[in-house]
Backbone as ProteinMPNN parsed JSONL, in Angstrom:
{"seq_chain_A": "MSAVASLTLIPRDSVSELARLARTSASSLHAYLAEHGRRSPEEYDWSGQCMLQVLSYLEERDVDLERSEFDAEAAALNKVDDLTLLITPAHKRFLDQLDPAGHREEELAAHFEELGLDPEESGEAGMDGLRLLRDSISNLRDDQVLLLHIG", "coords_chain_A": {"N_chain_A": [[10.686, 20.034, -37.827], [10.47, 20.184, -41.356], [10.874, 23.014, -43.616], [8.614, 24.456, -45.811], [7.803, 25.313, -49.086], [5.487, 27.436, -50.385], [3.228, 28.684, -52.83], [0.983, 31.401, -53.516], [-1.524, 33.006, -55.213], [-2.392, 36.373, -55.323], [-4.578, 39.137, -55.343], [-3.519, 42.004, -56.844], [-4.133, 44.455, -55.802], [-4.431, 43.883, -53.241], [-2.26, 43.845, -51.72], [-1.303, 46.008, -50.036], [-3.241, 45.808, -47.891], [-2.705, 43.313, -46.936], [-0.171, 43.794, -45.771], [-0.9, 45.598, -43.907], [-2.488, 43.93, -42.113], [-0.463, 42.317, -41.364], [1.073, 43.819, -39.709], [-0.708, 43.862, -37.446], [-1.855, 41.518, -36.743], [-1.061, 38.219, -36.909], [-2.81, 35.998, -37.435], [-5.069, 37.24, -38.546], [-3.856, 38.057, -40.902], [-3.393, 35.513, -42.018], [-5.981, 34.425, -42.152], [-6.932, 36.476, -44.098], [-5.535, 35.9, -46.265], [-6.364, 33.185, -46.811], [-9.096, 33.726, -47.588], [-8.837, 35.551, -49.725], [-6.744, 34.895, -51.22], [-5.247, 32.568, -53.779], [-4.335, 29.416, -54.1], [-1.481, 28.238, -55.726], [-1.678, 26.2, -58.867], [0.451, 24.673, -59.318], [2.955, 22.857, -57.44], [5.754, 22.858, -55.187], [7.558, 20.146, -54.679], [9.686, 19.676, -53.022], [11.854, 20.306, -50.191], [11.305, 23.403, -48.32], [13.798, 24.6, -47.768], [15.382, 23.713, -49.916], [14.166, 25.364, -51.895], [14.951, 27.896, -50.885], [17.702, 27.713, -51.388], [17.655, 27.519, -54.279], [16.841, 30.276, -54.551], [19.027, 31.736, -53.629], [21.079, 30.687, -55.284], [20.062, 31.896, -57.668], [20.315, 34.66, -57.063], [22.934, 35.037, -56.876], [23.491, 35.043, -59.425], [22.508, 37.473, -60.411], [19.805, 37.47, -60.489], [17.319, 38.69, -58.818], [14.841, 37.971, -56.941], [13.68, 38.971, -54.739], [13.379, 41.737, -54.513], [11.124, 44.151, -55.151], [8.423, 46.536, -56.268], [6.878, 46.362, -53.948], [8.495, 46.372, -51.53], [8.281, 47.476, -48.876], [5.994, 46.384, -48.101], [6.582, 43.745, -48.155], [8.657, 43.595, -46.282], [6.93, 44.117, -43.926], [5.371, 41.782, -43.907], [7.402, 39.791, -43.61], [8.256, 40.146, -41.057], [6.336, 38.789, -39.465], [6.068, 36.282, -40.51], [7.937, 34.173, -41.415], [9.756, 33.665, -44.268], [8.751, 35.677, -46.927], [8.091, 36.432, -50.269], [7.333, 38.805, -52.538], [6.307, 38.482, -55.636], [6.128, 40.125, -58.715], [4.524, 40.825, -61.917], [6.472, 42.471, -63.07], [8.829, 41.014, -62.626], [8.957, 39.282, -64.74], [10.943, 39.984, -66.387], [13.032, 38.368, -65.782], [12.645, 35.845, -66.933], [14.13, 34.538, -69.035], [16.372, 33.915, -67.546], [15.576, 32.269, -65.84], [15.007, 29.88, -67.045], [15.376, 26.488, -67.094], [16.928, 25.209, -68.902], [19.03, 26.859, -69.449], [20.838, 26.317, -67.313], [22.951, 24.116, -65.585], [22.43, 20.995, -64.099], [24.619, 20.122, -62.5], [25.847, 22.485, -61.54], [23.837, 23.427, -59.949], [23.616, 21.5, -58.067], [26.231, 21.546, -56.837], [25.941, 24.277, -55.507], [23.845, 23.396, -53.722], [25.071, 21.736, -52.004], [25.735, 21.912, -49.358], [23.268, 21.208, -48.13], [23.277, 18.531, -47.774], [21.928, 16.662, -49.442], [22.169, 14.126, -52.099], [23.978, 14.446, -55.116], [22.291, 13.958, -57.348], [19.648, 14.372, -56.526], [19.898, 17.035, -55.558], [20.32, 18.517, -57.77], [18.035, 17.847, -59.423], [16.183, 18.917, -57.711], [16.766, 21.564, -57.891], [16.369, 22.207, -60.411], [13.667, 21.833, -60.583], [12.825, 23.773, -59.056], [13.547, 26.04, -60.45], [12.03, 25.743, -62.75], [9.345, 25.824, -61.674], [9.359, 28.388, -60.655], [9.949, 29.877, -63.02], [7.716, 29.06, -64.68], [5.404, 30.088, -63.038], [5.861, 32.608, -62.738], [5.648, 33.379, -65.4], [3.001, 33.223, -65.897], [1.677, 35.007, -64.539], [-0.74, 37.59, -64.24], [-1.326, 41.047, -65.002], [-2.798, 42.137, -62.863], [-2.16, 40.689, -60.719], [-0.157, 39.358, -57.85], [2.322, 37.268, -56.978], [2.689, 35.445, -54.21], [5.299, 34.087, -52.544], [5.989, 31.758, -50.107], [8.112, 30.748, -47.729], [8.308, 28.492, -45.107]], "CA_chain_A": [[9.848, 19.814, -39.169], [11.037, 20.836, -42.496], [10.281, 24.179, -44.14], [7.685, 24.17, -46.937], [7.727, 26.476, -50.061], [4.104, 27.497, -51.011], [2.791, 29.763, -53.753], [-0.196, 31.747, -53.418], [-1.743, 34.297, -56.127], [-3.168, 37.368, -54.67], [-4.934, 40.454, -56.187], [-2.417, 43.183, -56.686], [-4.73, 45.574, -54.975], [-4.775, 43.437, -51.756], [-0.98, 43.87, -51.105], [-1.414, 46.969, -48.787], [-4.119, 45.254, -46.887], [-1.901, 42.172, -46.214], [0.818, 44.393, -45.069], [-1.636, 46.286, -42.711], [-2.772, 42.867, -41.273], [0.674, 41.67, -40.758], [1.385, 44.611, -38.561], [-1.702, 43.999, -36.474], [-2.221, 40.078, -36.241], [-0.656, 37.162, -37.852], [-3.854, 35.208, -37.645], [-5.754, 37.943, -39.424], [-3.248, 37.889, -42.135], [-3.589, 34.15, -42.647], [-7.435, 34.309, -42.644], [-7.253, 37.176, -45.346], [-4.861, 35.07, -47.368], [-7.102, 32.071, -47.018], [-10.165, 34.066, -48.153], [-8.522, 36.201, -51.086], [-5.637, 34.206, -52.072], [-5.606, 31.312, -54.565], [-3.133, 28.489, -54.032], [-0.986, 28.115, -57.29], [-2.031, 25.027, -59.221], [1.682, 23.868, -59.246], [3.565, 22.884, -56.034], [7.085, 22.452, -55.185], [7.631, 18.938, -54.037], [10.991, 19.588, -52.242], [11.766, 21.201, -48.98], [11.508, 24.94, -48.541], [15.245, 24.831, -47.724], [15.608, 23.625, -51.254], [13.781, 26.659, -52.635], [15.942, 29.002, -50.36], [19.01, 27.51, -52.135], [17.522, 28.088, -55.622], [16.861, 31.721, -54.541], [20.504, 32.08, -53.32], [21.737, 30.477, -56.503], [19.719, 32.89, -58.53], [20.751, 35.765, -56.6], [24.322, 34.914, -57.269], [23.53, 35.258, -60.992], [21.816, 38.669, -60.515], [18.34, 37.455, -60.494], [16.685, 38.99, -57.576], [13.178, 38.025, -56.879], [13.265, 39.357, -53.336], [13.129, 43.159, -54.71], [9.89, 44.561, -56.095], [7.802, 47.688, -55.848], [6.309, 46.109, -52.67], [9.649, 46.037, -50.572], [7.92, 47.867, -47.58], [4.993, 45.281, -47.687], [7.171, 42.356, -47.928], [9.156, 43.66, -44.888], [5.965, 43.939, -42.828], [4.969, 40.431, -43.928], [8.373, 39.083, -43.154], [8.386, 40.359, -39.636], [5.454, 37.97, -38.743], [5.661, 35.225, -41.247], [9.016, 33.545, -41.934], [10.188, 34.451, -45.536], [7.706, 35.857, -47.989], [8.457, 37.204, -51.332], [6.02, 39.267, -53.319], [6.714, 38.547, -56.938], [5.163, 40.771, -59.554], [4.806, 40.77, -63.332], [7.826, 43.015, -63.49], [9.813, 39.929, -62.637], [8.953, 38.595, -66.081], [12.236, 40.259, -67.234], [14.064, 37.299, -65.517], [12.094, 34.624, -67.518], [15.087, 33.722, -69.743], [17.376, 33.429, -66.665], [14.928, 31.256, -64.928], [14.787, 28.752, -67.873], [16.147, 25.42, -66.531], [17.774, 24.883, -70.068], [20.221, 27.588, -69.337], [21.491, 25.917, -65.981], [23.347, 22.707, -65.393], [22.242, 20.371, -62.744], [25.911, 20.014, -61.721], [26.016, 23.685, -60.897], [22.742, 23.469, -58.778], [24.118, 20.399, -57.051], [27.204, 22.269, -56.177], [25.342, 25.125, -54.696], [23.019, 22.583, -52.799], [26.038, 20.603, -51.321], [25.598, 22.012, -47.742], [22.03, 20.609, -47.501], [23.511, 17.162, -47.573], [21.363, 16.092, -50.676], [22.959, 13.728, -52.963], [23.966, 15.419, -56.237], [21.277, 13.763, -58.433], [18.538, 14.901, -55.775], [19.796, 18.266, -55.427], [20.257, 19.122, -59.183], [16.722, 17.763, -59.643], [15.217, 19.902, -56.793], [17.141, 22.962, -58.258], [15.742, 22.339, -61.641], [12.216, 21.927, -60.437], [12.494, 25.221, -58.43], [13.503, 27.071, -61.674], [10.899, 25.451, -63.6], [8.243, 26.255, -60.99], [9.392, 29.801, -60.707], [9.626, 30.322, -64.402], [6.19, 28.826, -65.022], [4.47, 30.702, -62.106], [5.848, 34.142, -63.027], [5.224, 33.648, -66.756], [1.622, 33.003, -65.865], [1.042, 36.132, -63.615], [-1.475, 38.589, -64.883], [-1.113, 42.404, -64.342], [-3.348, 42.438, -61.656], [-1.839, 39.617, -59.758], [1.101, 39.179, -57.417], [2.71, 35.852, -56.459], [3.283, 35.24, -52.68], [6.027, 32.892, -52.431], [6.152, 31.79, -48.675], [8.983, 29.67, -47.146], [8.463, 28.595, -43.675]], "C_chain_A": [[10.587, 20.681, -40.171], [10.287, 21.918, -43.073], [9.564, 23.912, -45.505], [7.755, 25.542, -47.727], [6.253, 26.409, -50.521], [3.961, 28.786, -51.936], [1.418, 30.141, -53.552], [-0.5, 33.067, -54.343], [-2.631, 35.04, -55.327], [-3.557, 38.437, -55.492], [-3.973, 41.338, -55.989], [-2.901, 44.132, -55.73], [-4.897, 45.135, -53.466], [-3.232, 43.531, -50.968], [-0.994, 44.608, -49.854], [-2.204, 46.388, -47.637], [-3.389, 44.15, -46.212], [-0.822, 42.645, -45.334], [0.334, 45.007, -43.695], [-1.858, 45.171, -41.669], [-1.774, 42.423, -40.573], [1.189, 42.48, -39.73], [0.581, 44.605, -37.388], [-1.868, 42.412, -35.715], [-1.925, 39.152, -37.266], [-1.951, 36.041, -38.312], [-4.871, 35.829, -38.537], [-5.203, 38.049, -40.839], [-3.439, 36.549, -42.742], [-5.132, 33.99, -43.115], [-7.725, 35.188, -43.894], [-6.665, 36.267, -46.452], [-5.814, 33.837, -47.821], [-8.323, 32.428, -47.87], [-9.942, 34.736, -49.6], [-7.558, 35.746, -51.853], [-6.087, 32.987, -52.689], [-4.384, 30.523, -54.723], [-2.646, 28.342, -55.524], [-1.224, 26.486, -57.584], [-0.615, 24.071, -59.134], [2.336, 24.07, -57.718], [4.953, 22.42, -56.226], [7.214, 21.166, -54.008], [8.962, 18.642, -53.129], [10.908, 20.452, -51.053], [11.962, 22.667, -49.36], [12.99, 25.301, -48.532], [15.671, 24.69, -49.174], [15.382, 24.964, -52.186], [14.758, 27.832, -52.22], [17.247, 28.811, -51.087], [18.747, 27.937, -53.675], [17.406, 29.614, -55.585], [18.27, 32.324, -54.427], [21.225, 31.809, -54.574], [21.411, 31.462, -57.678], [20.177, 34.163, -58.329], [22.366, 36.015, -57.058], [24.545, 35.15, -58.712], [22.679, 36.404, -61.144], [20.373, 38.599, -60.815], [17.697, 37.577, -59.118], [15.395, 39.049, -57.446], [12.811, 38.408, -55.674], [12.915, 40.922, -53.485], [12.007, 43.253, -55.453], [9.491, 46.083, -55.614], [7.178, 47.552, -54.499], [7.262, 45.676, -51.568], [8.955, 46.349, -49.214], [6.854, 46.776, -47.24], [5.599, 43.992, -47.36], [8.026, 42.409, -46.714], [8.206, 43.431, -43.732], [5.385, 42.52, -42.672], [5.941, 39.621, -43.248], [8.913, 39.187, -41.541], [7.514, 39.205, -38.699], [5.473, 36.584, -39.217], [6.809, 34.458, -42.05], [9.547, 34.333, -43.212], [9.116, 34.58, -46.4], [8.295, 36.748, -48.943], [7.306, 37.658, -52.042], [6.634, 39.527, -54.829], [5.59, 39.07, -57.775], [5.46, 40.568, -60.973], [5.904, 41.438, -63.762], [8.881, 42.011, -63.418], [9.871, 39.119, -63.799], [10.413, 38.8, -66.724], [13.196, 39.268, -66.707], [13.659, 35.864, -66.062], [13.189, 33.784, -68.287], [16.172, 33.269, -68.669], [16.994, 32.331, -65.76], [14.779, 29.845, -65.893], [15.867, 27.601, -67.533], [17.156, 25.019, -67.818], [19.026, 25.625, -70.089], [21.066, 27.36, -68.054], [21.981, 24.376, -66.213], [23.07, 22.13, -64.105], [23.549, 20.223, -61.753], [26.15, 21.203, -60.897], [25.105, 23.838, -59.628], [23.299, 22.447, -57.748], [25.173, 20.984, -56.111], [26.828, 23.347, -55.195], [24.411, 24.404, -53.493], [23.807, 21.763, -51.881], [25.771, 20.68, -49.824], [24.317, 21.388, -47.18], [22.066, 19.18, -47.217], [22.619, 16.163, -48.466], [22.328, 15.324, -51.558], [22.983, 14.35, -54.28], [22.869, 15.33, -57.207], [19.933, 14.476, -57.851], [18.589, 16.408, -55.976], [19.804, 18.944, -56.804], [18.746, 19.019, -59.599], [15.821, 18.691, -58.797], [15.637, 21.39, -57.284], [16.29, 23.16, -59.41], [14.236, 22.535, -61.583], [11.78, 23.207, -59.856], [12.554, 26.231, -59.552], [12.316, 26.814, -62.44], [9.607, 26.021, -62.984], [8.067, 27.914, -60.993], [9.047, 30.566, -62.108], [8.17, 30.267, -64.8], [5.303, 29.655, -64.241], [4.517, 32.209, -62.637], [5.449, 34.355, -64.561], [3.711, 33.631, -66.814], [0.85, 34.104, -65.1], [0.476, 37.164, -64.615], [-0.991, 40.102, -64.323], [-1.618, 42.791, -63.236], [-3.266, 41.462, -60.597], [-0.39, 39.792, -59.17], [1.253, 37.756, -56.724], [3.368, 35.889, -55.073], [3.838, 34.002, -52.595], [6.479, 32.849, -50.891], [6.979, 30.581, -48.432], [8.943, 29.584, -45.648], [7.861, 27.01, -43.046]], "O_chain_A": [[11.202, 21.704, -39.873], [9.06, 21.821, -43.061], [10.068, 23.078, -46.257], [7.765, 26.646, -47.181], [5.835, 25.361, -51.013], [4.598, 29.812, -51.696], [0.611, 29.223, -53.405], [0.202, 34.071, -54.226], [-3.539, 34.501, -54.695], [-2.807, 38.685, -56.437], [-3.548, 41.451, -54.839], [-2.14, 44.603, -54.884], [-5.397, 45.866, -52.611], [-3.115, 43.306, -49.764], [-0.765, 44.076, -48.768], [-1.788, 46.513, -46.485], [-3.447, 44.05, -44.986], [-0.535, 42.052, -44.295], [0.961, 44.957, -42.637], [-1.506, 45.346, -40.503], [-1.892, 42.121, -39.386], [1.774, 41.907, -38.811], [0.958, 45.198, -36.377], [-1.972, 42.187, -34.51], [-2.439, 39.23, -38.382], [-1.965, 35.407, -39.367], [-5.537, 35.093, -39.266], [-5.941, 38.119, -41.822], [-3.641, 36.471, -43.954], [-5.465, 33.531, -44.207], [-8.589, 34.828, -44.694], [-7.325, 35.957, -47.443], [-5.994, 33.554, -49.006], [-8.665, 31.662, -48.771], [-10.727, 34.518, -50.523], [-7.438, 36.083, -53.031], [-7.088, 32.383, -52.305], [-3.463, 30.933, -55.43], [-3.472, 28.337, -56.438], [-1.009, 25.633, -56.723], [-0.678, 22.864, -58.902], [2.27, 25.079, -57.015], [5.321, 21.739, -57.184], [7.011, 21.254, -52.797], [9.205, 17.546, -52.624], [9.984, 21.254, -50.914], [12.558, 23.098, -50.347], [13.393, 26.231, -49.231], [16.348, 25.609, -49.634], [16.188, 25.461, -52.972], [15.273, 28.589, -53.042], [17.872, 29.829, -51.384], [19.574, 28.645, -54.251], [17.851, 30.239, -56.547], [18.602, 33.312, -55.083], [22.0, 32.681, -54.968], [22.253, 31.805, -58.508], [20.461, 34.846, -59.313], [22.822, 37.069, -57.503], [25.658, 35.424, -59.161], [21.991, 36.343, -62.163], [19.775, 39.544, -61.33], [17.58, 36.598, -58.38], [14.762, 40.05, -57.778], [11.626, 38.251, -55.38], [12.186, 41.404, -52.619], [11.847, 42.483, -56.4], [10.117, 46.704, -54.755], [6.938, 48.591, -53.884], [6.96, 44.782, -50.777], [9.042, 45.456, -48.37], [6.863, 46.296, -46.106], [5.207, 43.263, -46.448], [8.175, 41.365, -46.079], [8.497, 42.743, -42.754], [4.982, 42.086, -41.593], [5.57, 38.815, -42.395], [9.755, 38.475, -40.994], [7.845, 38.813, -37.579], [4.984, 35.702, -38.511], [6.626, 34.149, -43.228], [9.739, 35.547, -43.15], [8.491, 33.551, -46.658], [8.94, 37.73, -48.576], [6.326, 36.922, -52.149], [7.285, 40.521, -55.15], [4.422, 38.688, -57.693], [6.578, 40.158, -61.284], [6.394, 41.077, -64.832], [9.851, 42.156, -64.162], [10.769, 38.284, -63.906], [10.957, 37.956, -67.436], [14.306, 39.322, -67.238], [14.254, 34.851, -65.693], [13.203, 32.554, -68.225], [16.838, 32.267, -68.929], [17.755, 31.632, -65.09], [14.426, 28.798, -65.35], [17.073, 27.795, -67.689], [18.22, 24.476, -67.521], [20.018, 25.161, -70.652], [21.94, 28.176, -67.763], [21.393, 23.594, -66.96], [23.429, 22.7, -63.075], [23.502, 20.211, -60.523], [26.577, 21.105, -59.746], [25.488, 24.26, -58.537], [23.359, 22.775, -56.563], [25.082, 20.953, -54.884], [27.37, 23.341, -54.089], [24.338, 24.945, -52.389], [23.23, 21.117, -51.006], [25.607, 19.672, -49.136], [24.224, 21.074, -45.993], [21.181, 18.602, -46.586], [22.609, 14.959, -48.207], [23.386, 15.911, -51.785], [21.909, 14.842, -54.624], [22.477, 16.313, -57.836], [19.201, 15.096, -58.622], [17.638, 17.036, -56.439], [19.216, 20.023, -56.875], [18.209, 20.013, -60.087], [14.782, 19.156, -59.267], [14.871, 22.329, -57.068], [15.542, 24.136, -59.474], [13.627, 23.258, -62.372], [10.669, 23.702, -60.046], [11.743, 27.155, -59.622], [11.609, 27.771, -62.756], [8.833, 26.65, -63.705], [7.044, 28.554, -61.236], [8.241, 31.474, -62.313], [7.527, 31.245, -65.182], [4.289, 29.987, -64.855], [3.526, 32.887, -62.906], [4.964, 35.429, -64.916], [3.188, 34.054, -67.846], [-0.379, 34.13, -65.026], [1.083, 37.534, -65.621], [-0.337, 40.213, -63.286], [-1.088, 43.677, -62.566], [-4.109, 41.364, -59.705], [0.495, 40.294, -59.863], [0.378, 37.243, -56.025], [4.498, 36.344, -54.9], [3.18, 32.962, -52.566], [7.213, 33.725, -50.431], [6.621, 29.486, -48.865], [9.462, 30.462, -44.959], [7.863, 26.785, -41.836]]}, "name": "protein", "num_of_chains": 1, "seq": "MSAVASLTLIPRDSVSELARLARTSASSLHAYLAEHGRRSPEEYDWSGQCMLQVLSYLEERDVDLERSEFDAEAAALNKVDDLTLLITPAHKRFLDQLDPAGHREEELAAHFEELGLDPEESGEAGMDGLRLLRDSISNLRDDQVLLLHIG"}
């Protein structure tokens, strides 16, 4: 089965509790997210593997969405739940670099080449990922954290 990328908005003050639950029980973590999280209204219609490629592409351009003030909590979540990023309003500093207008589909397609998508699909998947990340981060309130889960 293919990986899926999902976005969930969580209250900033719930991050410690999520990490605590991750250390005790994955099912408790998922129940807590279902109760206290809110799925993003926007979805990524491509494979989670494509989103991983978008993150890798960005990292090569010094846009690191994996690091935040919640590194310890993210590490706890990642021990039980595939890849989880905790994106905060501080990541808004990357909004200009996430703007699809500053990227070329051909560059994204070259980065995606190993996935076996044709260049048109991979360029489109990359641009959609950039757009989704930019829009989701720009809409973050100070009291929210965006949980990006790929798994």
